[in-house]
Amino acid sequence: MTVLPQTFSALGNATRFAIVERLLSEGELPAGAFLDMNDTSPPAMSRHFKVLREAGIVEQRIDKQRRIYSVRPQAVQQICEWSISYRKFWETSLDRLALALAEDD
Amino acid sequence: MTVLPQTFSALGNATRFAIVERLLSEGELPAGAFLDMNDTSPPAMSRHFKVLREAGIVEQRIDKQRRIYSVRPQAVQQICEWSISYRKFWETSLDRLALALAEDD
DNA sequence: TAGTTATTTATCATTTATGTTAATTAACAA
DNA sequence: TTGTTAATTAACATAAATGATAAATAACTA
């Protein structure tokens, strides 16, 4: 069906997740902007970007000697749509839960 | 901040993702109901459930000698809220993209 | 009780992921 | 040209994930 497992797998690493969150908040940034992060030697960072690229989560734009990365909106949209497609399930489940808790008073 | 990377990591395996999708569609099921799946020896399946439990994605209910699993609605809700929190970004990005494509006609 | 069913835990082997250092590529700057 | 900056690729080591078989646990059934 979908490629969501690959998307989730790529986001299932704390460093990559932080990269994506930062790109989402700040917009496109060159790879080098992330070298201050926790783990990160340049090759490690480069590989994280490769994983994100191959999962279709980010895209690369080349500007001179810089690689500028940004989040592909479709990637986040796909995640949103997946979770929304089960909304009826989780919303009613949570409603029932809240109700049950309220009855304990 | 969040535990989302752990959630994503757990869902980033095709077998576990399939388990979760089936639980979401069919509702709670005993572990044994999944032994027809692709990989799956009973111990492999058991470990997949353990990963899902530890990530807070499923919960276990014991009925006699059966372990009945179900999806914790909060897990899906959390994913939904994360993607929604960046909705402005990805919706406007996609709008711009559609507009740019339309202009090519 | 003895055997069966459902599931998990223990051990071990193999694969995949991830980090490191060294070398490479490409563009810029003196 | 020579040196510097930005990023990647190559080669290697180590850790984590995942699967298999065997054994253990717990509850049901004859």
Coordinates of C-alpha atoms (C1' of nucleotides) in Angstrom, one line a residue:
Chain A
M1 CA 0.0 0.0 0.0
T2 CA 2.0 3.0 1.2
V3 CA 5.6 3.9 1.8
L4 CA 4.7 5.1 5.3
P5 CA 6.9 2.6 7.1
Q6 CA 9.9 4.0 5.3
T7 CA 8.8 7.5 6.3
F8 CA 8.4 6.5 9.9
S9 CA 11.6 4.6 9.9
A10 CA 13.5 7.7 8.8
L11 CA 11.8 9.9 11.4
G12 CA 12.4 7.2 14.0
N13 CA 15.8 8.5 14.8
A14 CA 16.1 11.4 17.2
T15 CA 18.7 13.2 15.2
R16 CA 16.8 13.0 12.0
F17 CA 13.6 13.9 13.7
A18 CA 15.3 17.0 15.1
I19 CA 16.6 17.9 11.6
V20 CA 13.1 17.7 10.2
E21 CA 11.5 19.7 13.0
R22 CA 14.1 22.4 12.5
L23 CA 13.6 22.5 8.8
L24 CA 9.8 22.7 9.4
S25 CA 10.2 25.6 11.8
E26 CA 12.9 27.6 10.1
G27 CA 12.5 26.7 6.5
E28 CA 15.2 25.6 4.1
L29 CA 18.7 25.4 5.5
P30 CA 22.1 24.2 4.3
A31 CA 23.5 20.9 5.6
G32 CA 26.2 22.7 7.5
A33 CA 23.6 24.5 9.6
F34 CA 23.1 21.3 11.6
L35 CA 26.7 20.6 12.5
D36 CA 26.2 22.0 16.0
M37 CA 23.8 19.2 16.8
N38 CA 24.5 16.5 19.4
D39 CA 26.1 13.6 17.5
T40 CA 27.2 14.9 14.2
S41 CA 30.4 14.7 12.4
P42 CA 29.9 15.9 8.8
P43 CA 29.8 12.4 7.4
A44 CA 27.2 11.3 10.0
M45 CA 25.1 14.3 9.2
S46 CA 25.4 13.7 5.5
R47 CA 24.2 10.1 5.9
H48 CA 21.2 11.3 7.9
F49 CA 20.3 13.6 5.1
K50 CA 20.6 10.8 2.6
V51 CA 18.2 8.6 4.6
L52 CA 15.7 11.5 4.7
R53 CA 16.1 12.1 1.0
E54 CA 15.6 8.4 0.1
A55 CA 12.5 8.3 2.2
G56 CA 11.2 11.4 0.4
I57 CA 11.1 13.5 3.5
V58 CA 13.5 16.2 2.4
E59 CA 14.7 17.5 -0.9
Q60 CA 18.0 19.0 -1.9
R61 CA 18.7 22.1 -3.8
I62 CA 22.3 22.9 -4.8
D63 CA 23.5 26.4 -4.5
K64 CA 27.2 26.8 -5.3
Q65 CA 29.0 24.5 -2.9
R66 CA 26.0 24.4 -0.5
R67 CA 23.3 21.7 -0.3
I68 CA 20.2 23.4 0.8
Y69 CA 17.6 21.1 2.3
S70 CA 13.9 21.5 2.8
V71 CA 11.0 19.3 3.9
R72 CA 8.7 17.9 1.2
P73 CA 5.3 19.0 2.2
Q74 CA 3.8 15.8 0.8
A75 CA 5.7 13.8 3.4
V76 CA 4.0 15.5 6.3
Q77 CA 0.7 15.5 4.5
Q78 CA 0.9 11.8 4.0
I79 CA 1.4 11.3 7.7
C80 CA -1.5 13.6 8.5
E81 CA -3.8 11.8 6.1
W82 CA -2.9 8.4 7.5
S83 CA -3.7 9.5 11.1
I84 CA -6.8 11.3 10.0
S85 CA -8.0 8.2 8.2
Y86 CA -8.3 6.5 11.6
R87 CA -9.6 9.5 13.3
K88 CA -13.1 8.0 13.9
F89 CA -11.4 5.2 15.8
W90 CA -9.2 7.2 18.0
E91 CA -11.5 10.1 18.7
T92 CA -14.4 7.9 19.8
S93 CA -12.0 5.8 21.9
L94 CA -10.7 8.8 23.6
D95 CA -14.2 10.1 24.2
R96 CA -15.1 6.8 25.8
L97 CA -12.0 7.0 28.0
A98 CA -12.8 10.5 29.1
L99 CA -16.4 9.5 29.9
A100 CA -15.2 6.5 31.9
L101 CA -12.9 8.6 33.9
A102 CA -15.6 11.2 34.6
E103 CA -17.9 8.5 35.9
D104 CA -15.4 7.6 38.6
D105 CA -16.0 10.9 40.4
Chain B
M1 CA 10.1 17.4 23.9
T2 CA 8.1 14.4 22.6
V3 CA 8.4 10.7 22.4
L4 CA 7.5 10.8 18.7
P5 CA 10.8 9.5 17.5
Q6 CA 10.2 6.3 19.5
T7 CA 6.7 6.1 18.1
F8 CA 7.9 6.5 14.6
S9 CA 10.7 4.1 15.1
A10 CA 8.3 1.4 16.2
L11 CA 6.0 2.1 13.2
G12 CA 9.1 2.1 10.9
N13 CA 9.0 -1.6 10.5
A14 CA 6.7 -3.1 7.8
T15 CA 5.6 -5.9 10.0
R16 CA 4.8 -3.7 12.9
F17 CA 3.1 -1.2 10.7
A18 CA 0.9 -3.9 9.3
I19 CA 0.0 -5.1 12.8
V20 CA -1.1 -1.7 13.8
E21 CA -3.1 -1.1 10.6
R22 CA -4.9 -4.4 11.2
L23 CA -5.6 -3.6 14.8
L24 CA -6.9 -0.2 13.7
S25 CA -9.2 -1.7 11.1
E26 CA -10.4 -4.8 12.9
G27 CA -10.1 -3.7 16.6
E28 CA -8.5 -5.7 19.3
L29 CA -7.1 -9.1 18.5
P30 CA -5.0 -11.8 20.2
A31 CA -1.3 -12.1 19.3
G32 CA -2.0 -15.4 17.6
A33 CA -4.2 -13.8 15.0
F34 CA -1.1 -12.4 13.3
L35 CA 0.9 -15.6 12.9
D36 CA -0.2 -15.9 9.3
M37 CA 1.7 -12.8 8.4
N38 CA 4.8 -12.7 6.2
D39 CA 7.8 -13.1 8.5
T40 CA 6.5 -14.4 11.8
S41 CA 7.6 -17.1 14.1
P42 CA 5.7 -16.8 17.4
P43 CA 8.8 -15.4 19.1
A44 CA 9.4 -12.8 16.3
M45 CA 5.8 -11.7 16.6
S46 CA 6.0 -11.5 20.4
R47 CA 9.0 -9.2 20.1
H48 CA 7.2 -7.0 17.6
F49 CA 4.4 -6.6 20.1
K50 CA 6.9 -5.8 22.9
V51 CA 8.4 -3.0 20.8
L52 CA 4.9 -1.6 20.1
R53 CA 4.0 -1.9 23.8
E54 CA 7.2 -0.1 24.9
A55 CA 6.5 2.7 22.4
G56 CA 3.0 3.1 23.9
I57 CA 1.4 2.2 20.6
V58 CA -0.5 -0.8 21.7
E59 CA -1.8 -2.1 25.0
Q60 CA -2.2 -5.6 26.2
R61 CA -5.2 -7.2 27.9
I62 CA -5.0 -10.7 29.3
D63 CA -7.8 -13.1 28.8
K64 CA -7.1 -16.6 30.0
Q65 CA -4.1 -17.8 28.1
R66 CA -4.6 -15.1 25.4
R67 CA -2.9 -11.7 25.1
I68 CA -5.4 -9.4 23.4
Y69 CA -3.8 -6.3 21.8
S70 CA -5.3 -3.0 20.8
V71 CA -4.0 0.3 19.6
R72 CA -3.8 3.1 22.1
P73 CA -5.8 6.0 20.6
Q74 CA -3.4 8.5 22.1
A75 CA -0.6 7.2 20.0
V76 CA -2.4 7.9 16.7
Q77 CA -3.7 11.2 18.1
Q78 CA -0.2 12.3 18.9
I79 CA 1.0 11.7 15.4
C80 CA -2.0 13.5 14.0
E81 CA -1.4 16.5 16.2
W82 CA 2.2 16.7 15.2
S83 CA 1.4 16.7 11.5
I84 CA -1.4 19.2 12.1
S85 CA 0.9 21.5 14.0
Y86 CA 2.8 22.0 10.7
R87 CA -0.3 22.1 8.6
K88 CA 0.1 25.8 7.7
F89 CA 3.6 25.0 6.3
W90 CA 2.7 22.0 4.2
E91 CA -0.7 23.2 3.0
T92 CA 0.6 26.5 1.7
S93 CA 3.6 24.7 0.2
L94 CA 1.3 22.3 -1.7
D95 CA -0.9 25.2 -2.8
R96 CA 2.1 27.0 -4.2
L97 CA 3.2 23.8 -6.0
A98 CA -0.2 23.2 -7.5
L99 CA -0.3 26.8 -8.7
A100 CA 3.1 26.6 -10.3
L101 CA 2.1 23.4 -12.1
A102 CA -1.2 25.0 -13.3
E103 CA 0.8 27.9 -14.7
D104 CA 2.8 25.6 -16.9
D105 CA -0.3 24.9 -19.1
Chain C
dT1 C1' -2.5 -36.1 35.8
dA2 C1' -0.8 -35.8 31.0
dG3 C1' -1.0 -33.5 26.8
dT4 C1' -2.2 -29.3 24.1
dT5 C1' -2.6 -24.4 23.1
dA6 C1' -0.9 -19.5 23.5
dT7 C1' 2.7 -16.7 24.3
dT8 C1' 6.9 -15.3 26.1
dT9 C1' 11.9 -15.6 27.4
dA10 C1' 16.7 -17.1 26.5
dT11 C1' 20.4 -17.8 23.3
dC12 C1' 22.6 -17.3 19.3
dA13 C1' 23.5 -15.9 14.4
dT14 C1' 23.0 -12.4 10.9
dT15 C1' 21.8 -8.1 9.0
dT16 C1' 21.2 -3.3 9.3
dA17 C1' 22.2 1.2 11.3
dT18 C1' 25.2 4.4 12.8
dG19 C1' 29.5 6.6 14.1
dT20 C1' 34.6 7.4 13.0
dT21 C1' 38.6 8.8 10.2
dA22 C1' 40.6 9.4 5.7
dA23 C1' 40.2 10.6 1.1
dT24 C1' 37.5 12.9 -2.7
dT25 C1' 34.9 16.4 -5.2
dA26 C1' 33.5 21.0 -6.1
dA27 C1' 33.4 25.8 -5.6
dC28 C1' 35.3 29.9 -3.7
dA29 C1' 39.2 33.3 -2.3
dA30 C1' 43.9 35.0 -1.8
Chain D
dT1 C1' 47.8 28.2 -8.6
dT2 C1' 47.3 27.3 -3.7
dG3 C1' 44.6 27.0 0.2
dT4 C1' 39.9 27.0 2.3
dT5 C1' 35.1 25.9 2.8
dA6 C1' 31.1 22.6 2.2
dA7 C1' 29.7 18.3 1.6
dT8 C1' 30.0 13.6 0.1
dT9 C1' 32.0 9.0 -0.5
dA10 C1' 34.9 5.1 1.1
dA11 C1' 36.4 1.9 4.4
dC12 C1' 36.0 0.2 8.7
dA13 C1' 34.3 -0.7 13.7
dT14 C1' 30.6 -1.2 16.8
dA15 C1' 25.9 -1.2 18.4
dA16 C1' 21.2 -2.2 17.6
dA17 C1' 17.5 -4.8 15.3
dT18 C1' 15.6 -8.9 13.8
dG19 C1' 15.1 -13.7 12.9
dA20 C1' 15.6 -18.7 14.3
dT21 C1' 15.4 -22.6 17.5
dA22 C1' 14.9 -24.4 22.1
dA23 C1' 13.1 -24.0 26.6
dA24 C1' 9.8 -22.0 29.9
dT25 C1' 5.3 -20.5 31.7
dA26 C1' 0.4 -20.5 32.2
dA27 C1' -4.1 -22.0 31.3
dC28 C1' -7.1 -25.2 29.1
dT29 C1' -8.7 -30.1 27.8
dA30 C1' -9.1 -35.1 27.8

